[in-house]
Tab-separated table of C-alpha atoms and ligand atoms in Angstrom:
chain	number	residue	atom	x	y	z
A	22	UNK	CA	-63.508	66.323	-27.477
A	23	UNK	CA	-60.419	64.711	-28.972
A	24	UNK	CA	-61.598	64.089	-33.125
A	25	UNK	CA	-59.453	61.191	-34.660
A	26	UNK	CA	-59.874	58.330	-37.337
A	27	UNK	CA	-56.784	56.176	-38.018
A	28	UNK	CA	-53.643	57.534	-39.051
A	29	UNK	CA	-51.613	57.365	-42.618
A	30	UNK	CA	-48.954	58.845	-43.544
A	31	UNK	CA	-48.199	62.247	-42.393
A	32	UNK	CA	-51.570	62.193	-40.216
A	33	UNK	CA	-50.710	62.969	-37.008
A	34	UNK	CA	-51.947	66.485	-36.560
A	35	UNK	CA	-49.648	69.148	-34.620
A	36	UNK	CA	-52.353	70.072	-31.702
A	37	UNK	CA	-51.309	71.639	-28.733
A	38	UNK	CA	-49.939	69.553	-25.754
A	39	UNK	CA	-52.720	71.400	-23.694
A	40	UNK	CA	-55.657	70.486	-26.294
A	41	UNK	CA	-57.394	68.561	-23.755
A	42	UNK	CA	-57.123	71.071	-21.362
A	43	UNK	CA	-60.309	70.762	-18.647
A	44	UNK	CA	-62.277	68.357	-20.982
A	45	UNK	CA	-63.898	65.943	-18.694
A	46	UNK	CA	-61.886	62.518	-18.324
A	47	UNK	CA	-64.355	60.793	-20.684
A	48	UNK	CA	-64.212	62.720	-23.765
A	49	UNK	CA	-60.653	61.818	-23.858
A	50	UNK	CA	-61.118	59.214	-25.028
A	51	UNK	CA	-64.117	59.915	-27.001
A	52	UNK	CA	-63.173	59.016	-30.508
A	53	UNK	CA	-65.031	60.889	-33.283
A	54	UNK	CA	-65.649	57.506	-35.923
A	55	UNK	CA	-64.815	58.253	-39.089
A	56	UNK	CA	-67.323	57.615	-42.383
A	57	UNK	CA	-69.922	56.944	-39.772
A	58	UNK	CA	-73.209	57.069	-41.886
A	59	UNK	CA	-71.459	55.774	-45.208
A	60	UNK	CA	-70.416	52.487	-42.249
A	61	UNK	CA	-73.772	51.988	-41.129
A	62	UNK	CA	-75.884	52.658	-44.432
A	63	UNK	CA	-73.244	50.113	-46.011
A	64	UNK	CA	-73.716	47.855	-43.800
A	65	UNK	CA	-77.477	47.977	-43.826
A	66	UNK	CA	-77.783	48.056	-40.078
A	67	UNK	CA	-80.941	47.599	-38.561
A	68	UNK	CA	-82.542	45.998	-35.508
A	69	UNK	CA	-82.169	42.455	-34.748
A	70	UNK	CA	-78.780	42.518	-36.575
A	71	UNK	CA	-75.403	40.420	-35.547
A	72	UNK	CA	-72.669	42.115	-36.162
A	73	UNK	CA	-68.900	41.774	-35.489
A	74	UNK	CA	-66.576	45.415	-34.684
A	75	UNK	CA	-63.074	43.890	-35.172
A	76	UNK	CA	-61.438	47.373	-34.286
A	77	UNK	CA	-63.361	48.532	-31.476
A	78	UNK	CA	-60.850	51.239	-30.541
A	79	UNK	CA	-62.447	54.386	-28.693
A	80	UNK	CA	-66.075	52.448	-29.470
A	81	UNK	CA	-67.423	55.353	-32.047
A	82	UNK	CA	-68.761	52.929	-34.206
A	83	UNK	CA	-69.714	50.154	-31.944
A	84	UNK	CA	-71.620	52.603	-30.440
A	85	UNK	CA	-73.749	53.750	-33.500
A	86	UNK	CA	-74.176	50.710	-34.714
A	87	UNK	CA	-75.855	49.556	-31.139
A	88	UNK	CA	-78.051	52.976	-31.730
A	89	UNK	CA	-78.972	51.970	-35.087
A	90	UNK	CA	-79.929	48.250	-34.304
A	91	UNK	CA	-81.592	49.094	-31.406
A	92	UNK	CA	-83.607	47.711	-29.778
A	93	UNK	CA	-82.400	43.872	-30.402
A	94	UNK	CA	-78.955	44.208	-32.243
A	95	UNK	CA	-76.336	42.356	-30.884
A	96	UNK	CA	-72.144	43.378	-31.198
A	97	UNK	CA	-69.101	41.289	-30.583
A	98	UNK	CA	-66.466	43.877	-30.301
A	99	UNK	CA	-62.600	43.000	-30.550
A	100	UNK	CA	-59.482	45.205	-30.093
A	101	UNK	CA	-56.087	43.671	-29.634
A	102	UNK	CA	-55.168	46.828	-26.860
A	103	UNK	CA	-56.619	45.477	-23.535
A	104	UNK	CA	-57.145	49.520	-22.569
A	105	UNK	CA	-58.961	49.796	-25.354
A	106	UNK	CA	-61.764	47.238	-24.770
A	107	UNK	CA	-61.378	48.115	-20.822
A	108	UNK	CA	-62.357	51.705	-21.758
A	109	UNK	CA	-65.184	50.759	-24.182
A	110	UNK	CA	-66.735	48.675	-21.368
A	111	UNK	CA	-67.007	51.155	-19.322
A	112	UNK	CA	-68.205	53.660	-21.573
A	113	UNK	CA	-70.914	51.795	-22.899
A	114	UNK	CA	-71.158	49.708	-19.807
A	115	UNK	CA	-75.119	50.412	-20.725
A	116	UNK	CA	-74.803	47.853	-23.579
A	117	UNK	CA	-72.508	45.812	-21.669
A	118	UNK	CA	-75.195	44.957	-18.972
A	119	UNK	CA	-78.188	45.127	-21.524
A	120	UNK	CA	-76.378	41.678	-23.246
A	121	UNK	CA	-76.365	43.700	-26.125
A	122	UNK	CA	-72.531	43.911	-26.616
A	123	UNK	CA	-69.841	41.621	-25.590
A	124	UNK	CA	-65.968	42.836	-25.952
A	125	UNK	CA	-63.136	40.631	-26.679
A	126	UNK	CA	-59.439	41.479	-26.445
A	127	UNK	CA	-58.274	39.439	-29.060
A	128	UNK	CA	-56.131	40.789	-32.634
A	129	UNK	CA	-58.292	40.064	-35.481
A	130	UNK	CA	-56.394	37.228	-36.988
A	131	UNK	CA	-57.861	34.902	-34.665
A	132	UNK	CA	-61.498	36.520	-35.749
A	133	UNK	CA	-62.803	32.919	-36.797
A	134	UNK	CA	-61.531	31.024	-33.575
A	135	UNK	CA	-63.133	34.410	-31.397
A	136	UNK	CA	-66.476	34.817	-32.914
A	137	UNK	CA	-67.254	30.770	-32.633
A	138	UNK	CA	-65.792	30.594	-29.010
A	139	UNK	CA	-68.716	33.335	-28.302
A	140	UNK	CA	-70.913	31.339	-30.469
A	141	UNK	CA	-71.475	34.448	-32.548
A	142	UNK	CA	-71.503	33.185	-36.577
A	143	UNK	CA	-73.041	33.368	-38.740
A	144	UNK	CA	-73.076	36.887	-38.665
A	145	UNK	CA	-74.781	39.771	-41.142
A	146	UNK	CA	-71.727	42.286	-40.778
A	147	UNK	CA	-68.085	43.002	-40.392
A	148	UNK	CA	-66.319	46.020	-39.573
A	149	UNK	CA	-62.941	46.601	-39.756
A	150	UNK	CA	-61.802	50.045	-38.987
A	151	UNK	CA	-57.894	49.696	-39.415
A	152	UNK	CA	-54.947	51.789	-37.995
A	153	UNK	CA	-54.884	53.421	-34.402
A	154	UNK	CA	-57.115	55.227	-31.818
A	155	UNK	CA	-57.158	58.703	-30.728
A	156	UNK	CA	-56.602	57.554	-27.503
A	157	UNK	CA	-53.390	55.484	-28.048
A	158	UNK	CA	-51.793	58.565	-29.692
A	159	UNK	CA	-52.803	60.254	-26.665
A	160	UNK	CA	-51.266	57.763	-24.299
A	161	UNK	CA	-47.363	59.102	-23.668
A	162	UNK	CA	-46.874	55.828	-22.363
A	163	UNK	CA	-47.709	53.682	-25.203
A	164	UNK	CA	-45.183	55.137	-27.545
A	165	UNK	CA	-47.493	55.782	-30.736
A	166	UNK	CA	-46.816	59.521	-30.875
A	167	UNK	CA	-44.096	61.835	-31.630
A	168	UNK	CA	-45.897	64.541	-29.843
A	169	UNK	CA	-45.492	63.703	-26.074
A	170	UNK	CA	-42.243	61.743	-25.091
A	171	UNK	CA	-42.546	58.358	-24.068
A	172	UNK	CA	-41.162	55.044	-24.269
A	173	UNK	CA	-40.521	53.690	-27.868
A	174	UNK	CA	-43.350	50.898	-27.743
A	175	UNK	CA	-45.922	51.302	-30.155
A	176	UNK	CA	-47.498	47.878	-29.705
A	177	UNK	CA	-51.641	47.445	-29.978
A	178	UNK	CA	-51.199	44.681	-27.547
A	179	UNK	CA	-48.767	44.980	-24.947
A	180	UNK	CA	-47.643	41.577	-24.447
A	181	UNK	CA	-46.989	40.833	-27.814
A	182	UNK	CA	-43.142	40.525	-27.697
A	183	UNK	CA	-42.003	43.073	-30.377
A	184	UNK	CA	-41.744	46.542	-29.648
A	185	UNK	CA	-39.994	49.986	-32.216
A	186	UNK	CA	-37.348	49.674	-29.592
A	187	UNK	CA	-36.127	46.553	-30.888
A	188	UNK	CA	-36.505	47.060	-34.334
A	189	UNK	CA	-35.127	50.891	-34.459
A	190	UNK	CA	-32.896	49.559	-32.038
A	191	UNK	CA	-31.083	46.176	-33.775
A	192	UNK	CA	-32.683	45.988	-37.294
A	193	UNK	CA	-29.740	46.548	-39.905
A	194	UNK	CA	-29.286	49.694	-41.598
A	195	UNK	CA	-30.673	48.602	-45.048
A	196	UNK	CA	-33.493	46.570	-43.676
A	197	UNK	CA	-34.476	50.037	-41.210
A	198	UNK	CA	-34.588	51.949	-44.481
A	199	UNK	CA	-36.813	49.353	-46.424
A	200	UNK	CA	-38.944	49.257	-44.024
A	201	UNK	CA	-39.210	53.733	-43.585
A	202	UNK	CA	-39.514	53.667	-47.342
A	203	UNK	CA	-42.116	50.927	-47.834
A	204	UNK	CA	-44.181	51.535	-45.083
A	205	UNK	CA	-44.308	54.897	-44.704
A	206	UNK	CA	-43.345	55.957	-48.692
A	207	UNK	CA	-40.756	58.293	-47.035
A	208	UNK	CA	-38.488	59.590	-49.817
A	209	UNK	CA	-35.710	60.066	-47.355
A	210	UNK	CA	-35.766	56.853	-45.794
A	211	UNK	CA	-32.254	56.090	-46.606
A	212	UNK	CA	-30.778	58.877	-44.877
A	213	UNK	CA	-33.128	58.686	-41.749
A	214	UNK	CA	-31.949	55.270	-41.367
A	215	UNK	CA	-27.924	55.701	-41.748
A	216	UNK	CA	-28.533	58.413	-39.060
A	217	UNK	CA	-30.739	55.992	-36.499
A	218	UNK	CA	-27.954	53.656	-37.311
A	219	UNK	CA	-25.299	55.638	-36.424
A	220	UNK	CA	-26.795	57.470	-33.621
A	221	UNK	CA	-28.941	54.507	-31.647
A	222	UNK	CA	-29.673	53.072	-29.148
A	223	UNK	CA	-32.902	55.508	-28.573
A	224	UNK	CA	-35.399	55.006	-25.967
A	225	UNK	CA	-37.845	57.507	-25.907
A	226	UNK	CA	-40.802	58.937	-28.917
A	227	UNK	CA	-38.635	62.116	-27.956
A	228	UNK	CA	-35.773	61.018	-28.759
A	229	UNK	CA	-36.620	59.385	-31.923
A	230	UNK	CA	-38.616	62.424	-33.592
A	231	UNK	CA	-35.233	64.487	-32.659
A	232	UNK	CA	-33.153	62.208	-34.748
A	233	UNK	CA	-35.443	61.922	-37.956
A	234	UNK	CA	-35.367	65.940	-38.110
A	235	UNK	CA	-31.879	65.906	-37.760
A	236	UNK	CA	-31.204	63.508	-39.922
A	237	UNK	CA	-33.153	65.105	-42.861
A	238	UNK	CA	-32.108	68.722	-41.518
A	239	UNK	CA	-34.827	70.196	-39.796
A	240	UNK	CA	-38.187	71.418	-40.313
A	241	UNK	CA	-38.226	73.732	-43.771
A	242	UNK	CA	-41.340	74.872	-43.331
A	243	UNK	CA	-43.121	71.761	-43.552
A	244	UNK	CA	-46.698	71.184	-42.239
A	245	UNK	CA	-46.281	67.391	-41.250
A	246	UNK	CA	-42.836	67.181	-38.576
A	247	UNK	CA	-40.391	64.792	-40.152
A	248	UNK	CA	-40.767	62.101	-38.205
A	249	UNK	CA	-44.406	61.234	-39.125
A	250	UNK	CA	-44.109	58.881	-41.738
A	251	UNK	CA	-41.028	57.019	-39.809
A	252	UNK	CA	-43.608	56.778	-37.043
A	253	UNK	CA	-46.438	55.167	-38.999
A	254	UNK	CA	-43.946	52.976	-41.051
A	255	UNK	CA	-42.689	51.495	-37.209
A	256	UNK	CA	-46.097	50.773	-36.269
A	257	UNK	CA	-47.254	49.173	-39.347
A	258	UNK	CA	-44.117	46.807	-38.395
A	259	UNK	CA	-44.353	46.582	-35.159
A	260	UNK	CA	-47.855	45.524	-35.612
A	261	UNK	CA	-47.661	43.382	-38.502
A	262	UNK	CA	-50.456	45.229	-39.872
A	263	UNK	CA	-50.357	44.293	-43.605
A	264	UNK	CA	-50.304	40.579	-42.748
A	265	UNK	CA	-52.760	40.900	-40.082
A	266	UNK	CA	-54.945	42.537	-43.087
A	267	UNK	CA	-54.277	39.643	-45.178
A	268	UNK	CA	-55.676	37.084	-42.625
A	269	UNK	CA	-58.540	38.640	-41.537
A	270	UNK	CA	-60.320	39.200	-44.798
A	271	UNK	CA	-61.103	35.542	-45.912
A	272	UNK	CA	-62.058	35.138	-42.375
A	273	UNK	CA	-64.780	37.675	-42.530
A	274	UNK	CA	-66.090	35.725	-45.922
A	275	UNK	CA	-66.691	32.506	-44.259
A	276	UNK	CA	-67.859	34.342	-41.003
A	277	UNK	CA	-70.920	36.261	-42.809
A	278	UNK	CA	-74.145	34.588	-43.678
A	279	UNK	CA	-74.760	35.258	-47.492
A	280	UNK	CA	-76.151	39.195	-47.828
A	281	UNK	CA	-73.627	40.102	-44.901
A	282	UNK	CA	-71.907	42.882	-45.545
A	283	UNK	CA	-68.111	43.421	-44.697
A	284	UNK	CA	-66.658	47.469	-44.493
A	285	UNK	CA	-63.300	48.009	-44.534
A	286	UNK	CA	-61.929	51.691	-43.822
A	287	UNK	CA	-58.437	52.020	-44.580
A	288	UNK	CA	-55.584	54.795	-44.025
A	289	UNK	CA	-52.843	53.568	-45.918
A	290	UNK	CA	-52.068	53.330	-49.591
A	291	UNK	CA	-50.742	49.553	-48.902
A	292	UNK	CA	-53.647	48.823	-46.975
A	293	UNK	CA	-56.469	49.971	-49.106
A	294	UNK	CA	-54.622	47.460	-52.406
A	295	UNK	CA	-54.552	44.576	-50.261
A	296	UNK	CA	-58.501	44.935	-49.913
A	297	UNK	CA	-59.443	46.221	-53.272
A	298	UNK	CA	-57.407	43.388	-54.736
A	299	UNK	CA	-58.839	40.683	-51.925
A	300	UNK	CA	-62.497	41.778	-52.979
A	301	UNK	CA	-62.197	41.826	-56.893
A	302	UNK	CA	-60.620	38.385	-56.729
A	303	UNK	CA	-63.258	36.636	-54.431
A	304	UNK	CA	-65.872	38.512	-56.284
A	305	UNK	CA	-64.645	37.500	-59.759
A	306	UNK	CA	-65.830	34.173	-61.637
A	307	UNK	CA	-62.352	33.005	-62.549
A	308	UNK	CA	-59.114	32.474	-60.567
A	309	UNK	CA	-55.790	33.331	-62.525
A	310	UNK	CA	-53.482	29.987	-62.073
A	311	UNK	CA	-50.238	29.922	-64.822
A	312	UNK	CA	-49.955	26.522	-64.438
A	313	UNK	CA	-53.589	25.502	-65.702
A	314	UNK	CA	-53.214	25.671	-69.607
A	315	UNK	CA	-56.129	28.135	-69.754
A	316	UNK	CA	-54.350	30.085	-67.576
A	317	UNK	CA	-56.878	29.785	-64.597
A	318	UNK	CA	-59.993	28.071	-63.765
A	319	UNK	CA	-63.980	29.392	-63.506
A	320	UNK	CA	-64.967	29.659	-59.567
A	321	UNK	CA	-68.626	30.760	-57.878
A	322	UNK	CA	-68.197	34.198	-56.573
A	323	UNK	CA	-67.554	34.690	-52.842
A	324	UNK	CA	-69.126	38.054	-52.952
A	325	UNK	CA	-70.433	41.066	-54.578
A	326	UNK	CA	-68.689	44.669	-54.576
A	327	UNK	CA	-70.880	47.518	-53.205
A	328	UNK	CA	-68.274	50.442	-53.820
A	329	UNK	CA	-66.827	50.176	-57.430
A	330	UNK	CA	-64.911	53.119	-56.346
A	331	UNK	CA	-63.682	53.584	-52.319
A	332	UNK	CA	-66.247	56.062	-50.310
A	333	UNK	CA	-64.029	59.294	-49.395
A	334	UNK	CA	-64.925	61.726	-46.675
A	335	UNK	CA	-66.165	64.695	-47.853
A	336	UNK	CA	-64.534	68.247	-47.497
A	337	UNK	CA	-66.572	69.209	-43.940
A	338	UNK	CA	-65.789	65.417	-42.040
A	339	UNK	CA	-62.049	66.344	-43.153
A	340	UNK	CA	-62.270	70.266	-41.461
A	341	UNK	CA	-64.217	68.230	-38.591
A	342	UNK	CA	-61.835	65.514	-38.215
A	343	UNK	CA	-58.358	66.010	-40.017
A	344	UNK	CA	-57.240	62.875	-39.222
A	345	UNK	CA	-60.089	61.311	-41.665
A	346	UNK	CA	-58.669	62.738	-44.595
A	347	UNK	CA	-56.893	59.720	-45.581
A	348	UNK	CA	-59.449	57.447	-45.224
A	349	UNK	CA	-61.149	54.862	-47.682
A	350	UNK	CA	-64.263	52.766	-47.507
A	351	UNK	CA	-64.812	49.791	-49.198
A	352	UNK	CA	-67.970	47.279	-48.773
A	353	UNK	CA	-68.367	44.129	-50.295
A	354	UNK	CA	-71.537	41.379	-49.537
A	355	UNK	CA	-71.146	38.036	-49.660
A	356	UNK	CA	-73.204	35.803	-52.008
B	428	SAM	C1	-58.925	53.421	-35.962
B	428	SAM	S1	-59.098	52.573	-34.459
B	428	SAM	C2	-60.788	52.130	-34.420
B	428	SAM	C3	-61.666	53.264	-33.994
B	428	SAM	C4	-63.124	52.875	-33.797
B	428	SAM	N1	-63.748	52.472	-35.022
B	428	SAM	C5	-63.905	54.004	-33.165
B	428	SAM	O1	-64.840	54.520	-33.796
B	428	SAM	O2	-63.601	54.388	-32.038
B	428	SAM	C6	-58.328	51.029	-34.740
B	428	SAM	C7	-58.278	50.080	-33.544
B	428	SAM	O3	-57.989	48.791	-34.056
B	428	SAM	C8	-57.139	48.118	-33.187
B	428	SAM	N2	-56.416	47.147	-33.982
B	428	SAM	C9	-55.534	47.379	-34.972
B	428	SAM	N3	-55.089	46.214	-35.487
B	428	SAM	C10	-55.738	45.218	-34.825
B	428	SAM	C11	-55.726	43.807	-34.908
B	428	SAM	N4	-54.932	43.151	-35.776
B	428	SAM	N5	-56.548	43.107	-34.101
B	428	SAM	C12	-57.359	43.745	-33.223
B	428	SAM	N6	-57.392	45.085	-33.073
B	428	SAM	C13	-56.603	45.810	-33.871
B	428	SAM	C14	-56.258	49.179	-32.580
B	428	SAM	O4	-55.794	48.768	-31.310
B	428	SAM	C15	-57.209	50.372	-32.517
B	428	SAM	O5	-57.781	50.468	-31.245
């Protein structure tokens, strides 16, 4: 069984090409969900519930949060990858036919228009499960993974119109190495870029993850291959992840009926700021404004923070599930 969570930052573990070797076509796309019971306690699932998976991905936690509302709970689950919810519906066709869960491909910044076309709101919780599946990294052909050559795509949804072709491909040299640096915090980024510069066009994952280790001179021993963080900082651009964040969360406030509970889990150190800052500002009485001569303005509280702190998984779901280990939860309910 293939064990994944999202991916941050040097996350892409080095298994063997042959890993999947004999498993049976549907654990391949099994996806092991990561911070299950911390989701579904946070969330207060129970039976009856209506509740919205906006990152349906390999259907982990759509799935246990069907088990755990059982035998009435209803989920409207979105992914912006078409294989994605085409894989989920057949897995859990079971829920499919029950009426139980309805998929969507749709990206989550169009969560408000989505959820009232399917006449879903309000709702009583909100999961957002950020970054990518196990079973696009396993996909050669959809260009997430330095690990199996294939063509330099790395788009959730294919017909969106940007791919890390065209960026790795035409972007200038200082705006490739802004981009390496900022979203994937890779020290080198500077370097790695003058050499993509100098060296491009590339079309292939393959041909890519060669460069990067050239261009910072090989392995040296390290753990992570050079080209991870390059990797995750093209698909955070590719996908416009950040501002996709950014959209989504005030949508999931006015989508939740007050006590509804929103979980966000998070891979990246951009990401997880963007919520943390999102929640203490909608959950604070007073909004900062310079221009007011107080200096802001008192405000009713959108909602109340459940995790001061972020819930981390522990040391056994990280030996179970490496790619986990950069994960954080955060849950917030709306007043
Ligand atoms: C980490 S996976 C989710 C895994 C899932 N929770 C499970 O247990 O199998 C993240 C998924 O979110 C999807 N995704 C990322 N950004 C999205 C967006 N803006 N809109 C919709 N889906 C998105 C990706 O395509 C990917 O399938």
């Amino acid at each position: 069984m293939m064990v994944s969570g999202g991916i941050q930052a040097g996350d892409e573990e080095e298994t063997p090409m042959d890993a999947h070797a004999g498993a049976h076509p549907s654990d391949l796309y099994r996806h092991v969900p990561v911070l299950l019971e911390a989701v579904l306690e946070g969330l207060q699932i129970r039976p009856g519930m209506r509740m919205v998976d906006a990152t349906v991905g390999g259907g982990g936690h759509t799935e246990a949060m069907l088990q755990r509302s059982a035998p009435d709970g209803l989920v409207l689950g979105l992914d912006a990858d078409p294989e994605a919810i085409q894989r989920v519906a057949e897995r859990l066709s079971h829920a499919v036919q029950a009426g139980r869960l309805r998929l969507v491909q749709s990206n989550f910044t169009q969560l408000r228009q989505t959820v009232h076309t399917h006449h879903f709101a309000p709702v009583d919780a909100i999961l957002l499960d950020l970054g990518v599946s196990s079973f696009q990294l396993d996909l050669a052909d959809r260009g997430f993974s330095f690990q199996q050559d294939g063509p330099l795509d790395m788009r959730f949804d294919p017909a969106q119109p940007l791919s890390a072709a065209d960026i790795v491909n035409t972007w200038p040299e200082q705006e490739l190495a802004d981009l390496i640096y900022q979203y994937g915090e890779e020290r080198r980024s500077r370097r790695i870029a003058r050499y993509l510069v100098r060296h491009r066009p590339f079309e292939t994952t393959g041909q890519l993850a060669q460069a990067v280790e050239r261009a910072v001179g090989g392995r040296r021993g390290e753990r992570l291959h050079p080209a991870t963080r390059t990797f995750q900082a093209l698909r955070i651009a590719v996908n416009q992840e950040l501002a996709a964040l950014e959209s989504v969360l005030p949508q999931c406030l006015e989508l939740l009926k007050p006590g509804g509970r929103l979980a966000v889990i998070s891979f990246h150190s951009l990401e997880d700021r963007i919520v943390k800052r999102w929640m203490q500002a909608e959950a604070s009485s007073f909004v900062q404004d310079p221009s007011h001569p107080q200096g802001g303005y008192e405000k009713m509280p959108g909602l109340r923070i459940i995790t001061r702190k972020p819930i981390v998984p522990d040391a056994a779901e990280i030996q179970h599930n490496p790619r986990s280990r950069s994960a954080k939860l955060r849950i917030a309910e709306r007043l």
